């Protein structure tokens, strides 16, 4: 017992341990602050939580639930990437492979899908709550704008993910969606004040062609797994940071 | 209050005395002298940074527009006029015949109406589904939302907002009829040259 304890002490005193945990655990006010300030996860989390933050009837915890769903999407999405190939010859087969043969594939795919649907709902409910409680008012105007950007990124994540199963539903839904992009002013070839033809407009840039094909599938995949999640992660970081800088979590008046 | 000109002064220079306070017109040569080494390095440094980023951005945008597309070419040939105009009573005005053999590959119906030949785009003008031709009823029906079109493509039921669009059609140099899918004519342009071929 004593030897075990001394080993534990030696580990705690080693340079490796102390390089990670820079202070001891003695429960003093100074250490409590140090523990938070020297740990990135605790540092992102507010140092102090006001008691009104626990009143779930006010905030509905919708932002938190949305963030939780985003984490779920990232984890299940990474796992799905191990089997899915964004090539027209394989995409549909890989989706069916995941559904019918890969162990736990069907539940992973369904978690990913339902969490995506839920995320749209919670993101909009979060927006509704912020609107109803007036939490967009100064000094939180900028964070509202960041939130609107996050809403758009969430919609785009759903839109790009919709094509990836490469079935009839996906193909025609994206066909209709991509046809709407033709009507973009100035940079859409059928929009008002169109400046470009169908080979140089915004729809062509998104699809990598004039129709939904191999390029479109690959582009949507890259947007879905790299570009948009990265954008969402950066915006979420700014969003959370601004909550603290703008006076902490919204409170009942 | 410093005037805008004082932005071009290096740190530590007593520019406020000369430029501040009054908006007195200044000698251009005196202004030129104020671009000192620090300012020069700042302009060239940031300038080359933004130029590099601009070129990188322009290159990235260009990168997203491929030169070669692995799509069907926009034009295809459907035969010589004799294949469609054999003469005889069906050349009267109002007699319509729909040719279906190019629908599967090119999404085009070739329609002959009297002496006119046009290429109708097999895409519903509502939301872009592919309608079907029913030879017994002599109408097109869209399976998605029930739009219906007469044999000349004019909509008469369902949510479709306008008749079926038409592609450019012309007689190529080799004497064969060519359909150009990159040119789309809407209802108001059906009588324009290029929207039909008349023999």
Tab-separated table of N, CA and C in Angstrom, chain A residues 27-113:
chain	number	residue	atom	x	y	z
A	27	UNK	N	-7.179	22.301	-2.197
A	27	UNK	CA	-8.374	23.082	-2.509
A	27	UNK	C	-8.279	24.471	-1.890
A	28	UNK	N	-7.511	25.318	-2.544
A	28	UNK	CA	-7.460	26.721	-2.120
A	28	UNK	C	-8.088	27.555	-3.232
A	29	UNK	N	-8.436	28.790	-2.917
A	29	UNK	CA	-9.047	29.648	-3.943
A	29	UNK	C	-8.107	29.823	-5.125
A	30	UNK	N	-6.806	29.958	-4.823
A	30	UNK	CA	-5.841	30.165	-5.891
A	30	UNK	C	-5.785	28.955	-6.826
A	31	UNK	N	-5.761	27.743	-6.214
A	31	UNK	CA	-5.684	26.537	-7.031
A	31	UNK	C	-6.941	26.332	-7.865
A	32	UNK	N	-8.077	26.708	-7.297
A	32	UNK	CA	-9.319	26.520	-8.067
A	32	UNK	C	-9.286	27.367	-9.335
A	33	UNK	N	-8.765	28.585	-9.221
A	33	UNK	CA	-8.648	29.425	-10.417
A	33	UNK	C	-7.596	28.857	-11.363
A	34	UNK	N	-6.460	28.419	-10.788
A	34	UNK	CA	-5.385	27.887	-11.624
A	34	UNK	C	-5.846	26.649	-12.384
A	35	UNK	N	-6.599	25.791	-11.694
A	35	UNK	CA	-7.082	24.577	-12.354
A	35	UNK	C	-7.884	24.922	-13.605
A	36	UNK	N	-8.701	25.954	-13.470
A	36	UNK	CA	-9.529	26.330	-14.618
A	36	UNK	C	-8.691	27.001	-15.694
A	37	UNK	N	-7.774	27.870	-15.262
A	37	UNK	CA	-7.057	28.661	-16.259
A	37	UNK	C	-6.025	27.844	-17.027
A	38	UNK	N	-5.523	26.751	-16.414
A	38	UNK	CA	-4.477	25.994	-17.105
A	38	UNK	C	-5.036	24.784	-17.849
A	39	UNK	N	-6.364	24.636	-17.898
A	39	UNK	CA	-6.964	23.509	-18.605
A	39	UNK	C	-7.833	24.061	-19.722
A	40	UNK	N	-7.533	23.656	-20.963
A	40	UNK	CA	-8.222	24.310	-22.093
A	40	UNK	C	-9.726	24.079	-22.054
A	41	UNK	N	-10.149	22.868	-21.659
A	41	UNK	CA	-11.586	22.586	-21.682
A	41	UNK	C	-12.316	23.376	-20.607
A	42	UNK	N	-11.695	23.418	-19.398
A	42	UNK	CA	-12.311	24.217	-18.342
A	42	UNK	C	-12.203	25.701	-18.657
A	43	UNK	N	-11.182	26.061	-19.410
A	43	UNK	CA	-11.004	27.460	-19.745
A	43	UNK	C	-12.085	27.933	-20.725
A	44	UNK	N	-12.457	27.049	-21.676
A	44	UNK	CA	-13.530	27.400	-22.601
A	44	UNK	C	-14.843	27.534	-21.839
A	45	UNK	N	-15.056	26.622	-20.889
A	45	UNK	CA	-16.257	26.681	-20.065
A	45	UNK	C	-16.140	27.877	-19.120
A	46	UNK	N	-17.232	28.571	-18.834
A	46	UNK	CA	-17.130	29.721	-17.923
A	46	UNK	C	-16.585	29.318	-16.562
A	47	UNK	N	-15.782	30.209	-15.970
A	47	UNK	CA	-15.184	29.915	-14.669
A	47	UNK	C	-16.265	29.821	-13.595
A	48	UNK	N	-17.251	30.686	-13.688
A	48	UNK	CA	-18.342	30.651	-12.729
A	48	UNK	C	-19.664	30.581	-13.481
A	49	UNK	N	-20.580	29.757	-12.955
A	49	UNK	CA	-21.902	29.652	-13.575
A	49	UNK	C	-22.890	30.364	-12.654
A	50	UNK	N	-23.555	31.378	-13.143
A	50	UNK	CA	-24.560	32.027	-12.302
A	50	UNK	C	-25.749	31.101	-12.095
A	51	UNK	N	-26.447	31.265	-10.959
A	51	UNK	CA	-27.518	30.319	-10.628
A	51	UNK	C	-28.657	30.389	-11.652
A	52	UNK	N	-28.867	31.569	-12.268
A	52	UNK	CA	-29.992	31.646	-13.216
A	52	UNK	C	-29.733	30.849	-14.487
A	53	UNK	N	-28.448	30.483	-14.726
A	53	UNK	CA	-28.142	29.696	-15.922
A	53	UNK	C	-28.791	28.322	-15.852
A	54	UNK	N	-29.086	27.876	-14.655
A	54	UNK	CA	-29.710	26.562	-14.507
A	54	UNK	C	-31.202	26.572	-14.768
A	55	UNK	N	-31.792	27.749	-14.982
A	55	UNK	CA	-33.243	27.817	-15.201
A	55	UNK	C	-33.550	27.451	-16.637
A	56	UNK	N	-33.789	26.158	-16.847
A	56	UNK	CA	-33.893	25.657	-18.212
A	56	UNK	C	-35.138	26.192	-18.903
A	57	UNK	N	-36.154	26.626	-18.134
A	57	UNK	CA	-37.367	27.136	-18.759
A	57	UNK	C	-37.093	28.453	-19.483
A	58	UNK	N	-35.995	29.117	-19.120
A	58	UNK	CA	-35.689	30.383	-19.785
A	58	UNK	C	-34.895	30.160	-21.065
A	59	UNK	N	-33.828	29.360	-20.994
A	59	UNK	CA	-32.971	29.192	-22.184
A	59	UNK	C	-33.344	27.965	-23.004
A	60	UNK	N	-34.113	27.053	-22.463
A	60	UNK	CA	-34.453	25.762	-23.086
A	60	UNK	C	-33.207	24.919	-23.358
A	61	UNK	N	-32.029	25.424	-23.041
A	61	UNK	CA	-30.743	24.753	-23.325
A	61	UNK	C	-30.625	24.415	-24.813
A	62	UNK	N	-31.285	25.198	-25.670
A	62	UNK	CA	-31.331	24.835	-27.086
A	62	UNK	C	-29.962	24.972	-27.752
A	63	UNK	N	-29.213	26.033	-27.380
A	63	UNK	CA	-27.865	26.155	-27.930
A	63	UNK	C	-26.999	24.984	-27.505
A	64	UNK	N	-27.103	24.611	-26.250
A	64	UNK	CA	-26.312	23.483	-25.727
A	64	UNK	C	-26.674	22.184	-26.417
A	65	UNK	N	-27.997	21.974	-26.619
A	65	UNK	CA	-28.429	20.735	-27.296
A	65	UNK	C	-27.922	20.734	-28.741
A	66	UNK	N	-27.979	21.906	-29.380
A	66	UNK	CA	-27.466	21.993	-30.748
A	66	UNK	C	-25.985	21.642	-30.796
A	67	UNK	N	-25.226	22.173	-29.836
A	67	UNK	CA	-23.794	21.869	-29.789
A	67	UNK	C	-23.565	20.377	-29.562
A	68	UNK	N	-24.369	19.801	-28.671
A	68	UNK	CA	-24.273	18.360	-28.421
A	68	UNK	C	-24.538	17.573	-29.713
A	69	UNK	N	-25.573	17.986	-30.451
A	69	UNK	CA	-25.886	17.290	-31.699
A	69	UNK	C	-24.767	17.461	-32.715
A	70	UNK	N	-24.142	18.637	-32.727
A	70	UNK	CA	-23.003	18.860	-33.628
A	70	UNK	C	-21.874	17.876	-33.320
A	71	UNK	N	-21.595	17.683	-32.007
A	71	UNK	CA	-20.563	16.713	-31.611
A	71	UNK	C	-20.962	15.307	-32.079
A	72	UNK	N	-22.250	14.973	-31.900
A	72	UNK	CA	-22.738	13.656	-32.353
A	72	UNK	C	-22.515	13.502	-33.859
A	73	UNK	N	-22.830	14.573	-34.614
A	73	UNK	CA	-22.659	14.527	-36.066
A	73	UNK	C	-21.196	14.324	-36.438
A	74	UNK	N	-20.294	15.017	-35.715
A	74	UNK	CA	-18.868	14.889	-36.030
A	74	UNK	C	-18.409	13.455	-35.791
A	75	UNK	N	-18.780	12.892	-34.637
A	75	UNK	CA	-18.288	11.547	-34.304
A	75	UNK	C	-18.876	10.507	-35.263
A	76	UNK	N	-20.217	10.516	-35.436
A	76	UNK	CA	-20.813	9.515	-36.333
A	76	UNK	C	-20.357	9.754	-37.780
A	77	UNK	N	-20.185	11.027	-38.155
A	77	UNK	CA	-19.743	11.333	-39.513
A	77	UNK	C	-18.363	10.781	-39.795
A	78	UNK	N	-17.446	10.949	-38.830
A	78	UNK	CA	-16.088	10.418	-39.026
A	78	UNK	C	-16.146	8.909	-39.185
A	79	UNK	N	-16.979	8.251	-38.371
A	79	UNK	CA	-17.075	6.795	-38.482
A	79	UNK	C	-17.640	6.382	-39.840
A	80	UNK	N	-18.656	7.120	-40.336
A	80	UNK	CA	-19.225	6.777	-41.646
A	80	UNK	C	-18.203	6.957	-42.762
A	81	UNK	N	-17.284	7.921	-42.575
A	81	UNK	CA	-16.277	8.179	-43.607
A	81	UNK	C	-15.363	6.983	-43.845
A	82	UNK	N	-15.257	6.085	-42.856
A	82	UNK	CA	-14.401	4.914	-43.046
A	82	UNK	C	-14.935	3.982	-44.129
A	83	UNK	N	-16.253	4.067	-44.422
A	83	UNK	CA	-16.829	3.152	-45.409
A	83	UNK	C	-17.303	3.832	-46.680
A	84	UNK	N	-17.548	5.137	-46.605
A	84	UNK	CA	-18.207	5.820	-47.727
A	84	UNK	C	-17.188	6.388	-48.701
A	85	UNK	N	-17.411	6.155	-50.003
A	85	UNK	CA	-16.557	6.716	-51.051
A	85	UNK	C	-17.395	7.629	-51.934
A	86	UNK	N	-16.989	8.902	-52.095
A	86	UNK	CA	-17.818	9.854	-52.843
A	86	UNK	C	-17.618	9.764	-54.356
A	87	UNK	N	-17.836	8.589	-54.910
A	87	UNK	CA	-17.656	8.346	-56.338
A	87	UNK	C	-18.957	7.743	-56.839
A	88	UNK	N	-19.432	8.150	-58.018
A	88	UNK	CA	-20.770	7.707	-58.416
A	88	UNK	C	-20.869	6.188	-58.545
A	89	UNK	N	-19.773	5.519	-58.860
A	89	UNK	CA	-19.851	4.062	-58.983
A	89	UNK	C	-20.068	3.404	-57.613
A	90	UNK	N	-19.585	4.039	-56.546
A	90	UNK	CA	-19.576	3.374	-55.238
A	90	UNK	C	-20.525	3.974	-54.212
A	91	UNK	N	-20.870	5.257	-54.364
A	91	UNK	CA	-21.557	5.966	-53.274
A	91	UNK	C	-22.811	5.226	-52.807
A	92	UNK	N	-23.679	4.877	-53.762
A	92	UNK	CA	-24.936	4.230	-53.398
A	92	UNK	C	-24.682	2.843	-52.801
A	93	UNK	N	-23.708	2.117	-53.390
A	93	UNK	CA	-23.380	0.778	-52.880
A	93	UNK	C	-22.839	0.856	-51.454
A	94	UNK	N	-21.974	1.875	-51.200
A	94	UNK	CA	-21.396	2.015	-49.864
A	94	UNK	C	-22.476	2.356	-48.843
A	95	UNK	N	-23.443	3.177	-49.259
A	95	UNK	CA	-24.549	3.513	-48.361
A	95	UNK	C	-25.343	2.252	-48.023
A	96	UNK	N	-25.590	1.404	-49.047
A	96	UNK	CA	-26.332	0.161	-48.787
A	96	UNK	C	-25.496	-0.823	-47.960
A	97	UNK	N	-24.186	-0.813	-48.222
A	97	UNK	CA	-23.266	-1.653	-47.451
A	97	UNK	C	-23.353	-1.268	-45.976
A	98	UNK	N	-23.312	0.046	-45.715
A	98	UNK	CA	-23.424	0.527	-44.339
A	98	UNK	C	-24.753	0.119	-43.728
A	99	UNK	N	-25.795	0.193	-44.514
A	99	UNK	CA	-27.129	-0.103	-43.997
A	99	UNK	C	-27.312	-1.580	-43.699
A	100	UNK	N	-26.836	-2.436	-44.595
A	100	UNK	CA	-27.251	-3.832	-44.518
A	100	UNK	C	-26.162	-4.791	-44.057
A	101	UNK	N	-24.902	-4.368	-44.062
A	101	UNK	CA	-23.876	-5.341	-43.729
A	101	UNK	C	-22.910	-4.895	-42.651
A	102	UNK	N	-22.457	-3.661	-42.688
A	102	UNK	CA	-21.460	-3.200	-41.725
A	102	UNK	C	-22.052	-3.270	-40.318
A	103	UNK	N	-21.333	-3.899	-39.358
A	103	UNK	CA	-21.868	-3.977	-37.994
A	103	UNK	C	-22.126	-2.588	-37.428
A	104	UNK	N	-23.302	-2.392	-36.897
A	104	UNK	CA	-23.752	-1.114	-36.329
A	104	UNK	C	-23.817	-0.009	-37.386
A	105	UNK	N	-23.639	-0.359	-38.665
A	105	UNK	CA	-23.674	0.672	-39.704
A	105	UNK	C	-25.021	1.355	-39.787
A	106	UNK	N	-26.093	0.550	-39.685
A	106	UNK	CA	-27.427	1.138	-39.852
A	106	UNK	C	-27.733	2.102	-38.730
A	107	UNK	N	-27.291	1.766	-37.501
A	107	UNK	CA	-27.603	2.670	-36.386
A	107	UNK	C	-26.736	3.931	-36.479
A	108	UNK	N	-25.499	3.782	-36.928
A	108	UNK	CA	-24.647	4.966	-37.106
A	108	UNK	C	-25.245	5.914	-38.129
A	109	UNK	N	-25.657	5.338	-39.256
A	109	UNK	CA	-26.220	6.161	-40.315
A	109	UNK	C	-27.496	6.844	-39.854
A	110	UNK	N	-28.327	6.097	-39.105
A	110	UNK	CA	-29.581	6.694	-38.645
A	110	UNK	C	-29.342	7.744	-37.573
A	111	UNK	N	-28.359	7.507	-36.695
A	111	UNK	CA	-28.037	8.549	-35.709
A	111	UNK	C	-27.603	9.813	-36.442
A	112	UNK	N	-26.745	9.634	-37.444
A	112	UNK	CA	-26.245	10.780	-38.192
A	112	UNK	C	-27.411	11.524	-38.853
A	113	UNK	N	-28.320	10.785	-39.430
A	113	UNK	CA	-29.436	11.403	-40.134
A	113	UNK	C	-30.389	12.105	-39.177
